[in-house]
Coordinates of C-alpha atoms and ligand atoms in Angstrom, one line a residue:
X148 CA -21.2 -12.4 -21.1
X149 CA -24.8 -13.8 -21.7
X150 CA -27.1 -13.8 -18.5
X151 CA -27.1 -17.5 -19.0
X152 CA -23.7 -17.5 -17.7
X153 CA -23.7 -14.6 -15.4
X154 CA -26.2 -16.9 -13.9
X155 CA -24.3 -19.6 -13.9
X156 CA -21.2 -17.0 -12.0
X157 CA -23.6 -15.9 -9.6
X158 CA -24.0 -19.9 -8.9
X159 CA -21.0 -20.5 -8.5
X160 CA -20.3 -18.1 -6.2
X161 CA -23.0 -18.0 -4.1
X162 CA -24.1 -19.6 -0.8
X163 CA -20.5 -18.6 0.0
X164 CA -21.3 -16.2 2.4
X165 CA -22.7 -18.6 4.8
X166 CA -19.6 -20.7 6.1
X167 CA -16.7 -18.3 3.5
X168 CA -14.0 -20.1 5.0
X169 CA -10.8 -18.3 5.0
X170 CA -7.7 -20.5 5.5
X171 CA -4.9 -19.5 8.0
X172 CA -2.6 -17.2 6.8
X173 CA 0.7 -19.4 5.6
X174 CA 3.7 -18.5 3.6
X175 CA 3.4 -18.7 -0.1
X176 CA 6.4 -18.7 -2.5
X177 CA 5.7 -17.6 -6.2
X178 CA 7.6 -20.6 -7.8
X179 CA 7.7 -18.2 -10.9
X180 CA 8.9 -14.9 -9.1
X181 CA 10.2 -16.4 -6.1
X182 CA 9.0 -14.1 -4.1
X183 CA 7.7 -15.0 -0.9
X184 CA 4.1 -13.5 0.8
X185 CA 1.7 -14.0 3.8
X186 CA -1.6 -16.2 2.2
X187 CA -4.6 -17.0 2.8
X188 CA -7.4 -18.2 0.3
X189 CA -10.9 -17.5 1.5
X190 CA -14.4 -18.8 0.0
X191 CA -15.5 -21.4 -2.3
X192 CA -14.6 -19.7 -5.5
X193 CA -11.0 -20.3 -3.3
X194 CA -9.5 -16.6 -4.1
X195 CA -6.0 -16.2 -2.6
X196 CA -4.9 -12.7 -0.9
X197 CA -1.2 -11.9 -0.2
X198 CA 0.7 -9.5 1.3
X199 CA 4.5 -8.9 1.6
X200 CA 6.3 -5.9 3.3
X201 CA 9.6 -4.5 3.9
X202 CA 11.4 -6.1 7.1
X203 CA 10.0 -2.7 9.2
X204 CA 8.9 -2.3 12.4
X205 CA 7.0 1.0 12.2
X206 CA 4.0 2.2 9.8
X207 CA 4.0 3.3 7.2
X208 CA 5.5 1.0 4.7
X209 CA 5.2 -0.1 1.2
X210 CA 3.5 -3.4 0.1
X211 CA 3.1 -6.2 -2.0
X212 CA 0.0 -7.3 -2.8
X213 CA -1.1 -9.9 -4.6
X214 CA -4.5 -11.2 -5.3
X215 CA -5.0 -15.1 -7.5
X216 CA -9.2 -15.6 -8.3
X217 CA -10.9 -18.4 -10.7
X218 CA -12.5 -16.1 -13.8
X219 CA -16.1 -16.7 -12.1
X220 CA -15.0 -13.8 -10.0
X221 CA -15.3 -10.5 -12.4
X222 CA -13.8 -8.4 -9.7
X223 CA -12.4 -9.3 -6.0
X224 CA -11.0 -6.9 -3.7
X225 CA -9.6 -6.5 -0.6
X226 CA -10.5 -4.1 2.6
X227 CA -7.3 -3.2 4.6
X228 CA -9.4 -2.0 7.6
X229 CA -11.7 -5.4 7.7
X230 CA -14.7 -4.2 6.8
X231 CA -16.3 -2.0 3.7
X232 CA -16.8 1.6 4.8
X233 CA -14.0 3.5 5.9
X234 CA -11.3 2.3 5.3
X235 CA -8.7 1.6 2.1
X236 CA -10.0 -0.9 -0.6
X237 CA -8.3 -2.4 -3.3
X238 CA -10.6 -4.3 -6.1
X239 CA -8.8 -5.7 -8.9
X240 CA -10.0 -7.8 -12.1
X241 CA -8.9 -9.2 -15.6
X242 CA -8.3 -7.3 -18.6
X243 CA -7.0 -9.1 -21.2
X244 CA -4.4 -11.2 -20.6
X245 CA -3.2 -9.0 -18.0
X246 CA -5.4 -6.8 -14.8
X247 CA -6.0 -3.3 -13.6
X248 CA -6.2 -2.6 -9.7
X249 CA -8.1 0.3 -8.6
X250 CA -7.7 2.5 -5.5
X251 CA -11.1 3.0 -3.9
X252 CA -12.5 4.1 -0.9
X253 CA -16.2 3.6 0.4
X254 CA -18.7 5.7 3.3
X255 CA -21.9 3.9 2.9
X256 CA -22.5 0.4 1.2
X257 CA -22.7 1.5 -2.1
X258 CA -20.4 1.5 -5.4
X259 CA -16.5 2.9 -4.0
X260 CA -15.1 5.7 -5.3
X261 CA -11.5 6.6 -6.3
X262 CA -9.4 7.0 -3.3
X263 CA -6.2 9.2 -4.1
X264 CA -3.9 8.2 -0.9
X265 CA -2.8 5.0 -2.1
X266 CA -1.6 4.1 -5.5
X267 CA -0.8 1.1 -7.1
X268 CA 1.2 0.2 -9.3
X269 CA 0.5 -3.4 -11.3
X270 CA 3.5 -5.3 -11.5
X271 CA 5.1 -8.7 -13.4
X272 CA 2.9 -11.7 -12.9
X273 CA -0.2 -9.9 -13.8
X274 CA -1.6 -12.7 -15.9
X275 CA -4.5 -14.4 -16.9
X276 CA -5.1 -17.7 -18.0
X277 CA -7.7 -20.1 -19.3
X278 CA -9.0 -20.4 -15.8
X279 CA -7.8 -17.7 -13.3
X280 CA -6.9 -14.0 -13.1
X281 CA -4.0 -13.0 -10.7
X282 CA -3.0 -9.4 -9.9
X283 CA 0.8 -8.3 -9.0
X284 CA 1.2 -4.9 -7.4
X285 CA 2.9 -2.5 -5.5
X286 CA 0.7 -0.5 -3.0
X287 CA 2.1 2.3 -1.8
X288 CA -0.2 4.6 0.9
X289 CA -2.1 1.2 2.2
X290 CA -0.8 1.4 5.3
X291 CA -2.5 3.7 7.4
X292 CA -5.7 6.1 6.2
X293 CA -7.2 8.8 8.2
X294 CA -10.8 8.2 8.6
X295 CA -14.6 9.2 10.0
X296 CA -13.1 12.8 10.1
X297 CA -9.1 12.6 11.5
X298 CA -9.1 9.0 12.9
X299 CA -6.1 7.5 12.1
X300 CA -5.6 3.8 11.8
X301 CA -1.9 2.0 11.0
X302 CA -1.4 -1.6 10.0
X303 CA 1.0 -3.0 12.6
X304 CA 4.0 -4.7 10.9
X305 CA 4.9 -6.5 13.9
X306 CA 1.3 -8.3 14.5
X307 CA 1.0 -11.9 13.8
X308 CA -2.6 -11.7 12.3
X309 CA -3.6 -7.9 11.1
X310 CA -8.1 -8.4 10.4
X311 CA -9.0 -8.2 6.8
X312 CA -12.1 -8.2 5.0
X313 CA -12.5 -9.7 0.8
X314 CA -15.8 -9.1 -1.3
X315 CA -16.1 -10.5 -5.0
X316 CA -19.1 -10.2 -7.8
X317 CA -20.1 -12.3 -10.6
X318 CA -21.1 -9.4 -12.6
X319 CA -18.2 -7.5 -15.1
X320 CA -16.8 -3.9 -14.1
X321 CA -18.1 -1.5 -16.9
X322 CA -14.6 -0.9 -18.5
X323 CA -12.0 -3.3 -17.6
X324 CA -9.4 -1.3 -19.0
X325 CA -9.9 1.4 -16.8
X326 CA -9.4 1.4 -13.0
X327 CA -12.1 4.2 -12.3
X328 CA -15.2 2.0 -14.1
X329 CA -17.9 1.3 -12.7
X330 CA -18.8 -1.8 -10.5
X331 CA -21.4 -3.8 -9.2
X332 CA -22.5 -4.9 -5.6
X333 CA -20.6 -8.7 -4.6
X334 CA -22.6 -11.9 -4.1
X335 CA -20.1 -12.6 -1.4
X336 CA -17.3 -11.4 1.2
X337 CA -16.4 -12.0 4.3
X338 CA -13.0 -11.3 6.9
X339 CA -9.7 -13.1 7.4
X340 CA -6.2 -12.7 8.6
X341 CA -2.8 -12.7 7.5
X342 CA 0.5 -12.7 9.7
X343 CA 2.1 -9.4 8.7
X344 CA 4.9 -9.8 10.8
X345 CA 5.5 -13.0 8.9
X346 CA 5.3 -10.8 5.5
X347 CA 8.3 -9.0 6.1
X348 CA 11.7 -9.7 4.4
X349 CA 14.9 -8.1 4.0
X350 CA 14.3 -8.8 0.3
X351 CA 11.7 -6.4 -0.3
X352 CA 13.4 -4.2 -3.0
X353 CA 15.1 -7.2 -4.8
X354 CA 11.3 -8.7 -5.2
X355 CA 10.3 -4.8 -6.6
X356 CA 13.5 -5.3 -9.0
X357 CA 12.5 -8.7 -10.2
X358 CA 8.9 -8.0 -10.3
X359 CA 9.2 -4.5 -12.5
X360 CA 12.6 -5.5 -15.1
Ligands
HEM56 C1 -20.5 -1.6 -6.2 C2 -19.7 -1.9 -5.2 C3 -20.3 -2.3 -3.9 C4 -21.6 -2.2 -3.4 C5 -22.8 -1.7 -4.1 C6 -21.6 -2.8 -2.0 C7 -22.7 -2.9 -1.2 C8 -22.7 -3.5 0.0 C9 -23.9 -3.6 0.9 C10 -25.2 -3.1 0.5 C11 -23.5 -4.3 2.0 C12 -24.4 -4.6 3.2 C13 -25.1 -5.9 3.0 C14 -24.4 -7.1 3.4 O1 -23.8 -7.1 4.5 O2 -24.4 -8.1 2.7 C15 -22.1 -4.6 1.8 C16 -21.3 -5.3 2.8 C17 -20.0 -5.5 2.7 N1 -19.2 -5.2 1.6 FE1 -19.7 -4.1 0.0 N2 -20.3 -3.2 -1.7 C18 -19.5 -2.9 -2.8 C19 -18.2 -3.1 -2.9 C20 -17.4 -3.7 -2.0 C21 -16.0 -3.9 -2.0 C22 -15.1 -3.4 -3.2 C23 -15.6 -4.5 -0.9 C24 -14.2 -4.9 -0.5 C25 -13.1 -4.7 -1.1 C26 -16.8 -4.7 -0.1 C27 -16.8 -5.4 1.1 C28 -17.9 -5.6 1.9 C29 -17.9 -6.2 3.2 C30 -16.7 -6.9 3.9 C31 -19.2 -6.2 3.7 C32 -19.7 -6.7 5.0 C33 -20.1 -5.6 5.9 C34 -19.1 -4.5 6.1 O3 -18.0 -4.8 6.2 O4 -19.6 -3.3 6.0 N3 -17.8 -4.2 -0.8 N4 -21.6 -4.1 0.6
NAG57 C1 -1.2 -9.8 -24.3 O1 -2.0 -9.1 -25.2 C2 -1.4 -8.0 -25.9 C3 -2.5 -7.3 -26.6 O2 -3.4 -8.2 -27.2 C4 -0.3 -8.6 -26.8 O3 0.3 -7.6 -27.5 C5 0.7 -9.3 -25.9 O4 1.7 -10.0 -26.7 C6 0.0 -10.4 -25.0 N1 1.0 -10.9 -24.1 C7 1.1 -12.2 -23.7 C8 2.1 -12.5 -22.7 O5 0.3 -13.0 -24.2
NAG58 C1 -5.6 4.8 -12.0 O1 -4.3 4.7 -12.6 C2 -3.6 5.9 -12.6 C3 -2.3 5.6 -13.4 O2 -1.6 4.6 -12.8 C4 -3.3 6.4 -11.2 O3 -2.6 7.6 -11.2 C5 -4.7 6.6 -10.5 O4 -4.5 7.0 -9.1 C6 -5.5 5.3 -10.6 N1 -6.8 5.6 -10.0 C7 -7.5 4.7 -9.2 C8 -8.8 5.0 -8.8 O5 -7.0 3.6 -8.9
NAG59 C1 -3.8 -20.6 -14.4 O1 -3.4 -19.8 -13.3 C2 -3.7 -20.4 -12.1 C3 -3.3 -19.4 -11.0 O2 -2.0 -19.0 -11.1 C4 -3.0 -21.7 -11.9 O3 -3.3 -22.3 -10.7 C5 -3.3 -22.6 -13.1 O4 -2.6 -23.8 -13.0 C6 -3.1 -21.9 -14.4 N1 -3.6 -22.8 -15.5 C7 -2.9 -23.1 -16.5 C8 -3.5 -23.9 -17.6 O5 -1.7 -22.7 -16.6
NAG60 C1 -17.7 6.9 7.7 O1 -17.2 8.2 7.6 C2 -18.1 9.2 7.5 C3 -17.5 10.5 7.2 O2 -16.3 10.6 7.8 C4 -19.0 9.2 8.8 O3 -20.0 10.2 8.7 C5 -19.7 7.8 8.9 O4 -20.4 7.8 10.1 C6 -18.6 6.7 8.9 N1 -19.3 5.4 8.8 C7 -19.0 4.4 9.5 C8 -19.9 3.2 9.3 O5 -18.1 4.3 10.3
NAG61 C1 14.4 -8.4 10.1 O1 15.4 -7.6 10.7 C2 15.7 -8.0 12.0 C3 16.7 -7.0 12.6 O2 17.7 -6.7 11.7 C4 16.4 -9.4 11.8 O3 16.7 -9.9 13.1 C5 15.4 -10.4 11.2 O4 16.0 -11.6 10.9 C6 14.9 -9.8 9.9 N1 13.8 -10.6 9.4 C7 13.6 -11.0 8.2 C8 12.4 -11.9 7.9 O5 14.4 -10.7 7.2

């Protein structure tokens, strides 16, 4: 990419950080995979985050996460705890016509590192197009993370709006083909919700078989 256009990126995605609106979280339906997830899209470059979960009342559980962003955003992620440090990140990106999602984790505001309790695993409907990148996977050890020395924090299953934080950059990941590259600082992020307890379905491990054969 020329700096012209990581220019033009940065443009189009800045400014965001001043109103980042984050829609309420609502239920969206893959029409492709049919399966169903909490939503909300957040920020002008309008990337969507969603989660789906097995119908469980106790932590920890499983999840599906998926994460839809225009190609002006060369990397997005998501923060489980709401905010950057501490706490269980997922940043995702296009490679190809498919992505990579990487397991990081962050103690000061600087680049994340690899974080080794949660693994994910990218699934069907990792695609990109001529105008968006979406990421499909399974996340299992997102949950709950022990943190600042033995903290421990769960997501609660049953809670109508769990507190979420999203960052994005303009600027590529060093190797997109490999999920411990390096990457550079966001131009924007901000916090939203989803409805958990409205993630939940019965239909949890017929989504992982449709989503994986
Ligand atoms: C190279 C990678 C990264 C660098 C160098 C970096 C650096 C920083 C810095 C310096 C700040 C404080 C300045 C500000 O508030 O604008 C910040 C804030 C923030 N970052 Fe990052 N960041 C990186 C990756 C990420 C990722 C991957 C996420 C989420 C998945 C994230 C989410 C946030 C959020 C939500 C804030 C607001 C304050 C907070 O929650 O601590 N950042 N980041
Ligand atoms: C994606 O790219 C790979 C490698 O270039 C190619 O083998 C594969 O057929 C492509 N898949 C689709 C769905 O376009
Ligand atoms: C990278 O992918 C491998 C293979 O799926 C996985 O074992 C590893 O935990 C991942 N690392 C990160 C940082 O996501
Ligand atoms: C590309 O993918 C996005 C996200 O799924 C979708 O909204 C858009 O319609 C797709 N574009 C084309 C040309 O298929
Ligand atoms: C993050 O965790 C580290 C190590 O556990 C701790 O020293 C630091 O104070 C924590 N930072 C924040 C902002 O909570
Ligand atoms: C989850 O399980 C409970 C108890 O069996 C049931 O009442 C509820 O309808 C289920 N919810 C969903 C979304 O499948």
């Amino acid at each position: 990419m020329g700096l012209l256009q990581i220019a033009a990126a940065v443009m189009a995605l800045a400014g965001v950080t001043l109103s980042a609106p984050a829609t309420p979280s609502t239920i969206y339906c893959d029409p492709e995979s049919e399966v169903c997830y909490s939503s909300s899209t957040v920020g002008i470059a309008s990337i969507s985050y969603r989660l789906a979960i097995p119908n469980v009342t106790v932590t920890p559980f499983d999840m599906l996460l998926q994460i839809v962003a225009p190609k002006t955003a060369q990397w997005a992620g998501i923060a489980f705890g709401g905010h950057m440090i501490n706490n269980t990140l997922a940043i995702a990106w296009a490679n190809g016509n498919t992505s990579v999602i990487s397991s990081r984790w962050a103690s000061v505001h600087e680049i994340p590192e690899p974080y080794e309790a949660a693994e994910y695993t990218v699934l069907k409907g990792s695609v990109t197009n001529e105008t968006h990148w979406t990421v499909t996977a399974l996340c299992k050890g997102c949950s709950t993370w022990i943190h600042d020395g033995g903290s421990k924090t769960v997501l609660d299953p049953n809670s109508p709006s769990i507190n979420l934080a999203w960052a994005a950059s303009p600027y590529p990941v060093g190797d997109p083909a490999d999920n411990y590259t390096m990457l550079a600082i966001h131009s924007e992020h901000g916090t939203f919700s989803l409805d958990l307890a409205a993630a939940r379905t019965d239909n949890f491990d017929s989504y992982l078989k449709t989503l994986t054969s």
